[in-house]
mmCIF file of C-alpha atoms in Angstrom:
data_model
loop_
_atom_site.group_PDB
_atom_site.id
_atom_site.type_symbol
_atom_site.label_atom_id
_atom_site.label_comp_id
_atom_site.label_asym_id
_atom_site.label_seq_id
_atom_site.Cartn_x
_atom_site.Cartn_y
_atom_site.Cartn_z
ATOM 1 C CA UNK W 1 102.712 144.295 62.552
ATOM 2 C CA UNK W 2 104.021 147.779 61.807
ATOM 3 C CA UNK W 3 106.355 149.365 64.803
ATOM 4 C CA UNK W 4 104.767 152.708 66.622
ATOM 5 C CA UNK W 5 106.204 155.546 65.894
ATOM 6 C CA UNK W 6 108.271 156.649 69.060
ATOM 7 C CA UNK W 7 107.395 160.388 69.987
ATOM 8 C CA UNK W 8 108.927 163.105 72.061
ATOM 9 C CA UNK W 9 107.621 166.169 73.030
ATOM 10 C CA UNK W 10 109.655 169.167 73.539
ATOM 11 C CA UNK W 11 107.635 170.686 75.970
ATOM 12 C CA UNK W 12 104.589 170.039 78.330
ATOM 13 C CA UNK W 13 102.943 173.143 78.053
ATOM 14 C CA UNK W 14 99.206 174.149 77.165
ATOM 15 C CA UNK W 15 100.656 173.282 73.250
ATOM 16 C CA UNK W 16 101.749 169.324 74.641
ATOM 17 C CA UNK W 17 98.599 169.014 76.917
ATOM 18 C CA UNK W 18 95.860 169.840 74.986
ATOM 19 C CA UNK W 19 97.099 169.980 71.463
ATOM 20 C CA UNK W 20 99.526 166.664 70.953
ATOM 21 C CA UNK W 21 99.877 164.689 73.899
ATOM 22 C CA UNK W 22 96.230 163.769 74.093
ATOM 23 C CA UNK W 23 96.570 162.537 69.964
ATOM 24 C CA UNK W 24 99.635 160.969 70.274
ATOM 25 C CA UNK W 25 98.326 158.923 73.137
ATOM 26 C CA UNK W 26 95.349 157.914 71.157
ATOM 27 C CA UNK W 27 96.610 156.975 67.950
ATOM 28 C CA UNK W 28 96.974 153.539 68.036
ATOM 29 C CA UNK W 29 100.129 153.567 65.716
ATOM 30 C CA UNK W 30 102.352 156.504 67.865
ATOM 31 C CA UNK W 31 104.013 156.215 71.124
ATOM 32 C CA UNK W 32 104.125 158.868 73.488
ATOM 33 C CA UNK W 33 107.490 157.771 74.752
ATOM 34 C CA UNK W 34 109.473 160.873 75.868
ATOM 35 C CA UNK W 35 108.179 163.984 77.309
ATOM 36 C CA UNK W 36 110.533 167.189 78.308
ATOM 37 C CA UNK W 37 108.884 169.520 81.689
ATOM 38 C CA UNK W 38 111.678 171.655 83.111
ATOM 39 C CA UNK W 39 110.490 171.299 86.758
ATOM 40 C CA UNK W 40 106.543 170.053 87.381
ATOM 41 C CA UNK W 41 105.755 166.577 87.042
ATOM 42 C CA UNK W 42 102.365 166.662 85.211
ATOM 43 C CA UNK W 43 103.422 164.529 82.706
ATOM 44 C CA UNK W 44 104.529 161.698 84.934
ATOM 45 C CA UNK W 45 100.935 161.433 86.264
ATOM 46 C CA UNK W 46 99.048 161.916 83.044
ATOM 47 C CA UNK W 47 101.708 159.602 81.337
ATOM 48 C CA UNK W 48 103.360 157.332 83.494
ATOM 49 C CA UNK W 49 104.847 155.384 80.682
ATOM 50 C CA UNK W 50 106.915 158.290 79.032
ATOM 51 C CA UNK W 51 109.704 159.100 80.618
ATOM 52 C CA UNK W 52 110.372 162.433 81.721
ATOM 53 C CA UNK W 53 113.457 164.618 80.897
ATOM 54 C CA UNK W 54 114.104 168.232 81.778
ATOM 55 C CA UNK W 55 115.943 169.782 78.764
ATOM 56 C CA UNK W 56 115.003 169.339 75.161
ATOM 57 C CA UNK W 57 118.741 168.805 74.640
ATOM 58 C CA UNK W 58 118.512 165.257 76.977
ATOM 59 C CA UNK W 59 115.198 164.577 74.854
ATOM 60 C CA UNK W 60 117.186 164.624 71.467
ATOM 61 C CA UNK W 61 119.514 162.322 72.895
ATOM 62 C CA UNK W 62 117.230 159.514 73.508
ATOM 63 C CA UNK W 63 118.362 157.225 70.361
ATOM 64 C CA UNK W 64 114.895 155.565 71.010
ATOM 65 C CA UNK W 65 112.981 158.225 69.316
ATOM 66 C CA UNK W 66 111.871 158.202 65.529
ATOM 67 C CA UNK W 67 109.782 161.452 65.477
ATOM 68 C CA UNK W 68 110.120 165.059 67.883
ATOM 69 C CA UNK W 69 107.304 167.376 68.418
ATOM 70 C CA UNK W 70 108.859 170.494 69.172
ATOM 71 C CA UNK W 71 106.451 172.975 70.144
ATOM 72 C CA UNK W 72 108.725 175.595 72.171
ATOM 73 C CA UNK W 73 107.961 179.105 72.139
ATOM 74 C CA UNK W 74 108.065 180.796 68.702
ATOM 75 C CA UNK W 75 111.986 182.521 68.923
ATOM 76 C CA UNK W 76 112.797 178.402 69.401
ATOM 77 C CA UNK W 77 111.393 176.803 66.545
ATOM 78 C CA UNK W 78 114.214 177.565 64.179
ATOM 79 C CA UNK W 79 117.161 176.558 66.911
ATOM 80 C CA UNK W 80 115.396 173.321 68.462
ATOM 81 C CA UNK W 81 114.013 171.958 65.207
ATOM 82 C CA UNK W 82 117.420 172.107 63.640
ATOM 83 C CA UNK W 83 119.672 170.158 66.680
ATOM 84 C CA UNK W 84 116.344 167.543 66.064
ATOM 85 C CA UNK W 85 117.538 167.650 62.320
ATOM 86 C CA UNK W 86 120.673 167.096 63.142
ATOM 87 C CA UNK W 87 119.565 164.502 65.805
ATOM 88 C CA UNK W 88 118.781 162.545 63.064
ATOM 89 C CA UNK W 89 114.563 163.067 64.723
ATOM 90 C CA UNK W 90 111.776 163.361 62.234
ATOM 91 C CA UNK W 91 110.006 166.810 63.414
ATOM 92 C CA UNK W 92 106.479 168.050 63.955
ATOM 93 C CA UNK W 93 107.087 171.745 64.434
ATOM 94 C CA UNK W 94 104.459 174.037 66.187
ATOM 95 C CA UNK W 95 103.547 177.092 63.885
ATOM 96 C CA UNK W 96 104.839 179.675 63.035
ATOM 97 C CA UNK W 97 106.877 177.399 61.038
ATOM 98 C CA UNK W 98 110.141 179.603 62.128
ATOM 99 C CA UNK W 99 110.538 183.745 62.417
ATOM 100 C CA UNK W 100 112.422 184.446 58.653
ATOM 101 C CA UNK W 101 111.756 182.817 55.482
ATOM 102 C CA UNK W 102 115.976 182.143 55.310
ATOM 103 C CA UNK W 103 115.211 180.156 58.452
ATOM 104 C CA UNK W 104 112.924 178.028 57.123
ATOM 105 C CA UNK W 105 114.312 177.482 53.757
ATOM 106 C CA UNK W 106 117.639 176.044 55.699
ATOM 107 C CA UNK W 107 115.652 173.824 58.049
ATOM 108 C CA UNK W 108 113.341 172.378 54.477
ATOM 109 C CA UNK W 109 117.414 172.041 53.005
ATOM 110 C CA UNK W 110 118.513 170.210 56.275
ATOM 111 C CA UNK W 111 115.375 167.855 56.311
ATOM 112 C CA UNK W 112 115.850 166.813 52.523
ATOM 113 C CA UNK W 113 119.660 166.577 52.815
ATOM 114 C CA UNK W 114 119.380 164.447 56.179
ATOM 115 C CA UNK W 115 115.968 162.234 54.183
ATOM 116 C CA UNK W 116 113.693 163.887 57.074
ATOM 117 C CA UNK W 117 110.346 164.062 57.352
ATOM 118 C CA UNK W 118 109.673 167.768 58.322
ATOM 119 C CA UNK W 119 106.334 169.032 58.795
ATOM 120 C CA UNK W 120 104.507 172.193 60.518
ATOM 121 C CA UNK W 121 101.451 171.433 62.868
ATOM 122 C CA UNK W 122 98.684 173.511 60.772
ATOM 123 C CA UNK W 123 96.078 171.273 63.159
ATOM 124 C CA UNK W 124 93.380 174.330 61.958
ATOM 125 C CA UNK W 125 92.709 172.786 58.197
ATOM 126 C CA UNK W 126 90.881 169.999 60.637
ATOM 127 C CA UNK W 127 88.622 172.877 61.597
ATOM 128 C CA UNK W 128 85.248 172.150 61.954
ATOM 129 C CA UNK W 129 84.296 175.444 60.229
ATOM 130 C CA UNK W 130 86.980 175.365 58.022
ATOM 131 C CA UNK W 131 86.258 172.184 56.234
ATOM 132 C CA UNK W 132 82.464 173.639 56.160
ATOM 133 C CA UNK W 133 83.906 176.486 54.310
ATOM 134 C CA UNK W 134 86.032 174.247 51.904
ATOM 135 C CA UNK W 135 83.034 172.425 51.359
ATOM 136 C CA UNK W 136 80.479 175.432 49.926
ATOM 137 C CA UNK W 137 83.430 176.675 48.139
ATOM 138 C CA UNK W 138 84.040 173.897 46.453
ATOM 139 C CA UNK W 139 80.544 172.703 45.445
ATOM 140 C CA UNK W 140 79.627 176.291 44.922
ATOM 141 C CA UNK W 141 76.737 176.476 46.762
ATOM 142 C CA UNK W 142 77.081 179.981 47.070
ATOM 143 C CA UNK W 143 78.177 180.724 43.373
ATOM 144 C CA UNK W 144 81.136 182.183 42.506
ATOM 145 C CA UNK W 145 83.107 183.168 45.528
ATOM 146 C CA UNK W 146 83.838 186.952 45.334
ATOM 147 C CA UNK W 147 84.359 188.215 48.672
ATOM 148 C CA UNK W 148 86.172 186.196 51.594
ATOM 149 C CA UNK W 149 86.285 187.223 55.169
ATOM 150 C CA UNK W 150 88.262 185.201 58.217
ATOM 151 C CA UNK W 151 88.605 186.533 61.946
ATOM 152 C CA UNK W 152 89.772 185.270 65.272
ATOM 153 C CA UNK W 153 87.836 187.456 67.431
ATOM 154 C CA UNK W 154 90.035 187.644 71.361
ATOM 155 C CA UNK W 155 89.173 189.801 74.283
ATOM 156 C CA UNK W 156 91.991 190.425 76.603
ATOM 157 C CA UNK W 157 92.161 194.247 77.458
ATOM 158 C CA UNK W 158 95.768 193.653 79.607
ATOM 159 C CA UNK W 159 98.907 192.097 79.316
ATOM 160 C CA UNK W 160 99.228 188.653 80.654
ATOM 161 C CA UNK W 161 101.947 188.650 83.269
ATOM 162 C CA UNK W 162 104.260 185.892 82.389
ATOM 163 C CA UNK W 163 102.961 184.600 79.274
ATOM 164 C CA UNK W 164 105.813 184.549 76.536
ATOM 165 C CA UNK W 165 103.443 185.032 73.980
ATOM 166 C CA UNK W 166 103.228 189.081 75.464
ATOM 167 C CA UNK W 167 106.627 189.546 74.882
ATOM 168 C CA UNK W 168 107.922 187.293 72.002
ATOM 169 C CA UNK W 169 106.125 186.743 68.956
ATOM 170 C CA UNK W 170 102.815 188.738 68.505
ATOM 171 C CA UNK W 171 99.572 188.062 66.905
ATOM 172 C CA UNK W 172 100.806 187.975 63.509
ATOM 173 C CA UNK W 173 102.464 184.752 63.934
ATOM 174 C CA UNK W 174 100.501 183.026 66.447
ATOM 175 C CA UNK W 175 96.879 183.425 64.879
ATOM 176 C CA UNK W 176 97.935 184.866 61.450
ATOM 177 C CA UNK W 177 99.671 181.570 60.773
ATOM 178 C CA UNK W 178 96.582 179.407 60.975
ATOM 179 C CA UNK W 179 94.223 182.534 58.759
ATOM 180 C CA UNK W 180 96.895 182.657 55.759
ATOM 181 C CA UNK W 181 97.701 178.861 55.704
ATOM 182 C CA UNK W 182 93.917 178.311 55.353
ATOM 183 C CA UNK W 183 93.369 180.849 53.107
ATOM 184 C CA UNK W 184 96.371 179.904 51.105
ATOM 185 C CA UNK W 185 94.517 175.921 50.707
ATOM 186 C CA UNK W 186 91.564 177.394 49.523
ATOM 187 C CA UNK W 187 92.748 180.247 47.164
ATOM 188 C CA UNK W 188 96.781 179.521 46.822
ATOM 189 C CA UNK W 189 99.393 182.324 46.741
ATOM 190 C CA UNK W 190 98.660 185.805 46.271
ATOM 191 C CA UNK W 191 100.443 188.239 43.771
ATOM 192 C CA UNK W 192 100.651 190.807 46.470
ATOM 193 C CA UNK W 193 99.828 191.677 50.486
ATOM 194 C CA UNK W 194 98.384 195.139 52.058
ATOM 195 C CA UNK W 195 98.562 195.049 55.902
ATOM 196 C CA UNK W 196 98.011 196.960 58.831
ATOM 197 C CA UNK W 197 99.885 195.555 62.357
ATOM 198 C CA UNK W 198 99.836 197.399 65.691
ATOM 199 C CA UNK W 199 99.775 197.437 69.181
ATOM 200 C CA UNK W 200 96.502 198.297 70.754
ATOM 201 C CA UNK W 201 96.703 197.788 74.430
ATOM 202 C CA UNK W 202 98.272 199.726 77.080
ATOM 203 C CA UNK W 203 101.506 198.804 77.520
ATOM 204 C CA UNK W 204 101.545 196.024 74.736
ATOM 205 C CA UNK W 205 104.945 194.748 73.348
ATOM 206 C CA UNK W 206 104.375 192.732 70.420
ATOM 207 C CA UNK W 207 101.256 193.270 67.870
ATOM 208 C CA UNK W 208 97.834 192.069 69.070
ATOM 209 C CA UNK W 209 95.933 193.514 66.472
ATOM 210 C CA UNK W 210 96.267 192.785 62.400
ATOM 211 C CA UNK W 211 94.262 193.292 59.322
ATOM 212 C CA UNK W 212 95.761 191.495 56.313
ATOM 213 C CA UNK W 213 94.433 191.914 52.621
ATOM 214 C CA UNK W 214 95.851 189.052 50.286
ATOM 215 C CA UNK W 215 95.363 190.203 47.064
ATOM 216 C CA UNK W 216 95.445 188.097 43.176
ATOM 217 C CA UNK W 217 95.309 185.226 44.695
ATOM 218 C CA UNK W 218 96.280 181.896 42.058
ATOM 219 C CA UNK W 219 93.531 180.156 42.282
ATOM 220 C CA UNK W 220 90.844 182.689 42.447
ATOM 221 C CA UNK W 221 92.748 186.342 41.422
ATOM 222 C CA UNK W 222 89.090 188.226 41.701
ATOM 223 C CA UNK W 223 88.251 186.966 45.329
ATOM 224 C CA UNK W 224 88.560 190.578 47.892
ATOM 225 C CA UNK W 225 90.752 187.899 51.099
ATOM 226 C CA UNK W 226 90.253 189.834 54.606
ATOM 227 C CA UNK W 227 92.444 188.743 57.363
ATOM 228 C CA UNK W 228 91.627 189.886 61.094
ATOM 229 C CA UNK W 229 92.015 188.813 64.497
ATOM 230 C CA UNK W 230 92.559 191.543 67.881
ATOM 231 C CA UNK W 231 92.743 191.457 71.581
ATOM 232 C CA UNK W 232 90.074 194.251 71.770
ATOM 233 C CA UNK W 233 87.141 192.435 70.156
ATOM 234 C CA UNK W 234 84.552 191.708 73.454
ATOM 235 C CA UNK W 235 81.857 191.074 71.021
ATOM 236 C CA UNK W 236 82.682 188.387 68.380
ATOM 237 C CA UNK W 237 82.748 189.007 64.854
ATOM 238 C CA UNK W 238 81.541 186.220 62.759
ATOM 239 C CA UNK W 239 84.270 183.825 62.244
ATOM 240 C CA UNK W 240 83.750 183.438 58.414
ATOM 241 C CA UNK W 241 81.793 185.568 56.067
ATOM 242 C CA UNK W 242 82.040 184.156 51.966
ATOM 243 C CA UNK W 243 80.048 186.245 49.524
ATOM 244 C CA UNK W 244 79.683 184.967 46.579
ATOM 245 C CA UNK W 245 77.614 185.506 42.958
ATOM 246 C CA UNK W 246 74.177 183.413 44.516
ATOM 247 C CA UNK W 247 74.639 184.059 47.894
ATOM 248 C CA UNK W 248 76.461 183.771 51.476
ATOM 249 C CA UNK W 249 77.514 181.805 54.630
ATOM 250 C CA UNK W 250 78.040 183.378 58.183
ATOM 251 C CA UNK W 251 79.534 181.822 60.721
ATOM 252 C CA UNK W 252 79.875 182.943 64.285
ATOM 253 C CA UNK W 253 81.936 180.715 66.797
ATOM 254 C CA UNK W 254 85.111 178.703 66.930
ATOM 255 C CA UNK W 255 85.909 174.973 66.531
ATOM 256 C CA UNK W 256 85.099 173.309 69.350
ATOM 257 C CA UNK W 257 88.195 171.018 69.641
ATOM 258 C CA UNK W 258 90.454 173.096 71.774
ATOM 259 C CA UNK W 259 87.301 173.708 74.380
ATOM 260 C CA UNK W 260 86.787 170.160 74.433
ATOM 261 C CA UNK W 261 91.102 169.326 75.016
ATOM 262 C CA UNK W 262 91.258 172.039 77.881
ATOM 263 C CA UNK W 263 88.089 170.120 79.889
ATOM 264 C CA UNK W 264 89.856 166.760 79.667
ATOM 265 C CA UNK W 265 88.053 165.476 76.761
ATOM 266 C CA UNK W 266 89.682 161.942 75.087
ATOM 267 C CA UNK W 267 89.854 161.979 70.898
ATOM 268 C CA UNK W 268 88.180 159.788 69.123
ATOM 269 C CA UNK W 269 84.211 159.323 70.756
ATOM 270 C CA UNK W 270 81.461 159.278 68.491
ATOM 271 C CA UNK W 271 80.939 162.534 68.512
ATOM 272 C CA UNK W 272 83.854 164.631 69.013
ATOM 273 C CA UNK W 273 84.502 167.561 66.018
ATOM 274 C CA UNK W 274 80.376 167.386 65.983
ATOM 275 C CA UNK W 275 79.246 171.096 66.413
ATOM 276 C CA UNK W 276 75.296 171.354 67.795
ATOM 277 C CA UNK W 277 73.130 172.742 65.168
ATOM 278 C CA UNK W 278 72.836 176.043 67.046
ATOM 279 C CA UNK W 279 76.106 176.598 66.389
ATOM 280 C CA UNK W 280 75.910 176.079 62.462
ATOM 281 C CA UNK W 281 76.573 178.811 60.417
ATOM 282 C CA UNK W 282 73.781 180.364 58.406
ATOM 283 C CA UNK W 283 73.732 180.211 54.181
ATOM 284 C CA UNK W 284 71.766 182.651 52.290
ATOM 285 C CA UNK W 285 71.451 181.208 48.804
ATOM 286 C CA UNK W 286 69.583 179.469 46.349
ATOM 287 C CA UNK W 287 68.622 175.951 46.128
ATOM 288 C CA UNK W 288 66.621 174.980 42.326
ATOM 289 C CA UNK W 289 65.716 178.587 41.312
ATOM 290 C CA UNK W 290 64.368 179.182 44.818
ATOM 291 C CA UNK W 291 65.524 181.734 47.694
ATOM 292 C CA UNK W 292 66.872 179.799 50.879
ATOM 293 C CA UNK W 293 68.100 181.293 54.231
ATOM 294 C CA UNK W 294 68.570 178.684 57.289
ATOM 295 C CA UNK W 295 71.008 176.791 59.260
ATOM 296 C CA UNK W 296 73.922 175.370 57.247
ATOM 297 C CA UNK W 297 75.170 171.668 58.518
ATOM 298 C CA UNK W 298 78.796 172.021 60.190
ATOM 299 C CA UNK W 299 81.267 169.179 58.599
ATOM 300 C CA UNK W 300 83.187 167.518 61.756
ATOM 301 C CA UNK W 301 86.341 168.876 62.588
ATOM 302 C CA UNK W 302 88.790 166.446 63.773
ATOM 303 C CA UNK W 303 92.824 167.227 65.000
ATOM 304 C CA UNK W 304 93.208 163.510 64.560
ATOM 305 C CA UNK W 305 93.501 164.045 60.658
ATOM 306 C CA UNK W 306 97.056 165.924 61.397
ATOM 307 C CA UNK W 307 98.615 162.574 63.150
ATOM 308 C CA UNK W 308 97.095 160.422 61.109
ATOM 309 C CA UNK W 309 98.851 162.161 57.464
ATOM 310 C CA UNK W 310 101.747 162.045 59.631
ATOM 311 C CA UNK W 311 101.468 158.291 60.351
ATOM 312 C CA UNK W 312 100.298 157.570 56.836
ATOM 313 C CA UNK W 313 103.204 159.691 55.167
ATOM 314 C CA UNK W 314 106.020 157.471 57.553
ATOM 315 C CA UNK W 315 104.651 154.602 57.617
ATOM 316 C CA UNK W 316 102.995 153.934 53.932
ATOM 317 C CA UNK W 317 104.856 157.034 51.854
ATOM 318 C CA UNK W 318 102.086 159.384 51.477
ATOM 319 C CA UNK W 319 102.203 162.643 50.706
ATOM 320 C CA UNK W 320 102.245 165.119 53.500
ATOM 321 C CA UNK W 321 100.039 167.859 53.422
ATOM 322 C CA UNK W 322 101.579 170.054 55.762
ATOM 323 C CA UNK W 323 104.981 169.558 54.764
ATOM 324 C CA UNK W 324 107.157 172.320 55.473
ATOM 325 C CA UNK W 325 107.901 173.402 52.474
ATOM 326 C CA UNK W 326 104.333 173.949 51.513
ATOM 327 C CA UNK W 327 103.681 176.189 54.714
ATOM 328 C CA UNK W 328 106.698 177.700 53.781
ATOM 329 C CA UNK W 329 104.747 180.498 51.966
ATOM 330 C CA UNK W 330 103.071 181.285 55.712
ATOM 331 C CA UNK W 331 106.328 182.836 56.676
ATOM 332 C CA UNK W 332 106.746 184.669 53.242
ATOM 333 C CA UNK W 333 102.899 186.185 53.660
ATOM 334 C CA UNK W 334 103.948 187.616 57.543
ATOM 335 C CA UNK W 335 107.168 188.773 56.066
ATOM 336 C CA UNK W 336 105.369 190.789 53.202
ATOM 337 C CA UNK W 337 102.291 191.377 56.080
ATOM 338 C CA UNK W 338 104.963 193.632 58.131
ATOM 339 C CA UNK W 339 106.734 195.224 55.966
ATOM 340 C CA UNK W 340 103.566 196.471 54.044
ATOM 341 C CA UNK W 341 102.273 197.745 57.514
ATOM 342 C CA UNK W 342 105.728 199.401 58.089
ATOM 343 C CA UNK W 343 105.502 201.104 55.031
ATOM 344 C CA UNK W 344 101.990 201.561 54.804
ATOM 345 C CA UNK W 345 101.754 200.670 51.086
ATOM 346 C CA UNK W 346 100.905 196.980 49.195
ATOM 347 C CA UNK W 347 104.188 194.419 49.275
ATOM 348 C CA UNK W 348 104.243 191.885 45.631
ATOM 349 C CA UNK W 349 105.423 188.728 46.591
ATOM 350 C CA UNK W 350 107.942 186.935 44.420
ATOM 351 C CA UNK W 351 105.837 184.529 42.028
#
């Protein structure tokens, strides 16, 4: 019988509530067996059998642990994720992987001198929509893909008092992580990046707002890539929008996962990831010679996927999809993403 893998969290958060607690504690092969929360005790009653430290420092030090989520604020990643390293902790790291490309290039070295297993929690390429989007794209039921468009729509017209997120980090990283690491699995690196990044709201810190063109992309160098999420957008844009030579797919709406976390919801029923067919996305194509316009079945989107690759890759030696040094690129894209929008002009990337 193979051992669990013993897992701490680094934080209790919205990130540990909804996002890895609930997955750890259903996988039958992890162990939720250490959780840090600097002074509520939430934890305790929604996990009585982790034990609860207050520092992520006392969290390391528990020899008992094999693998350590740590999903800190952003500025943290790079500090926390390297004492883990050093800890001797396999790591889960929230995205953005770290802030500089030269911090996560020393965290990969670290990991591979140290025989590590670090990875970055892209949980968004188990996207319900997402893996719809794979799906046409790959079976070309749309043709030839020549025009892609991806958007997290927001509406928050003031600054949230107290939220770290409106001081430290910006849009960019937080939502522009998950948009270029799932445009980067279905199109791979681009040659080049034209951005704009700014501040919108009154009295904003950090940038809420960001259009990002990806442009010569490896895999498909004629597809026009359109980045976009904002703060200002009260009605929704459509989530996706593929063009391609026989058609195209809209789709309005979000995963449903993160709704389902936040009300309580336990992974794994029947039909969680299932979207209702109202909220299918629509595909205007072709089907035998003939015109075709309807509703467009959703694939199910399950966050389980992430622990499970994790499980598989430490437990049996499979690869690891989100490895860190193939999100790596993420951090090399927001890089090129700011600089371009600094200097208003297109940014190559280094091939």
């Amino acid at each position: 019988m193979e051992t669990k893998i013993k897992t701490g969290l680094a934080s209790y958060g919205m990130s540990g509530q909804v996002f890895h607690a609930p997955f750890i504690g259903a996988h039958p092969q992890f162990e939720l067996t250490a959780i840090t929360e600097r002074s509520k005790n939430l934890a305790g009653k929604r996990y009585p059998e982790a034990q609860t430290v207050r520092r992520v420092e006392e969290l390391l030090a528990l020899e008992a642990l094999e693998l350590v989520v740590i999903n800190t604020p952003d500025a943290t990643h790079y500090e926390y994720t390297k004492k883990a390293l050093e800890a001797g902790k396999n790591v889960i790291v929230e995205k953005p992987f770290t802030i500089t490309t030269a911090e996560g290039e020393e965290l990969i070295a670290l990991a591979g001198e140290r025989g590590l297993m670090l990875c970055v929690y892209q949980n968004r390429r188990w996207d319900a929509d997402f893996l719809t989007v794979k799906e046409i794209i790959d079976n070309h039921k749309i043709g030839r893909v020549v025009e892609f468009e991806s958007t997290f729509s927001r509406y928050r017209n003031y600054i949230q008092a107290g939220n770290w997120k409106e001081q430290d980090g910006g849009m960019t990283y937080n939502l522009g992580s998950h948009l270029i690491d799932q445009c980067l699995c279905l199109f791979g690196m681009p040659e080049a990046v034209f951005a704009d990044i700014a501040v919108l709201r009154d009295g904003g810190i950090v940038d809420d707002y960001f259009v990002i063109h990806l442009l010569r992309c490896r895999k498909a160098p004629e597809v026009r890539i359109t980045l976009k999420a904002g703060y200002l957008m009260r009605e929704p844009e459509p989530r996706f929008v593929v063009h391609g030579t026989e058609g195209s797919y809209v789709k309005y709406g979000v995963d449903i996962q993160e709704e389902l976390l936040k009300n309580g919801a336990v992974p794994g029923a029947p039909e969680w990831g299932v979207e209702t067919e109202d909220a299918w996305g629509v595909i205007h194509a072709e089907v035998d010679g003939n015109p075709f316009k309807g509703k467009y079945p959703s694939r199910r989107g399950d966050y389980m996927g992430f622990y499970e690759s994790v499980y598989r890759h430490l437990r049996l030696s499979a690869a690891l999809p989100t490895d860190a040094a193939n999100v790596l690129p993420v951090i090399k894209i927001i890089e090129a993403a700011k600089e371009s929008s600094r200097r208003r002009e297109v940014v190559p990337l280094p091939l």
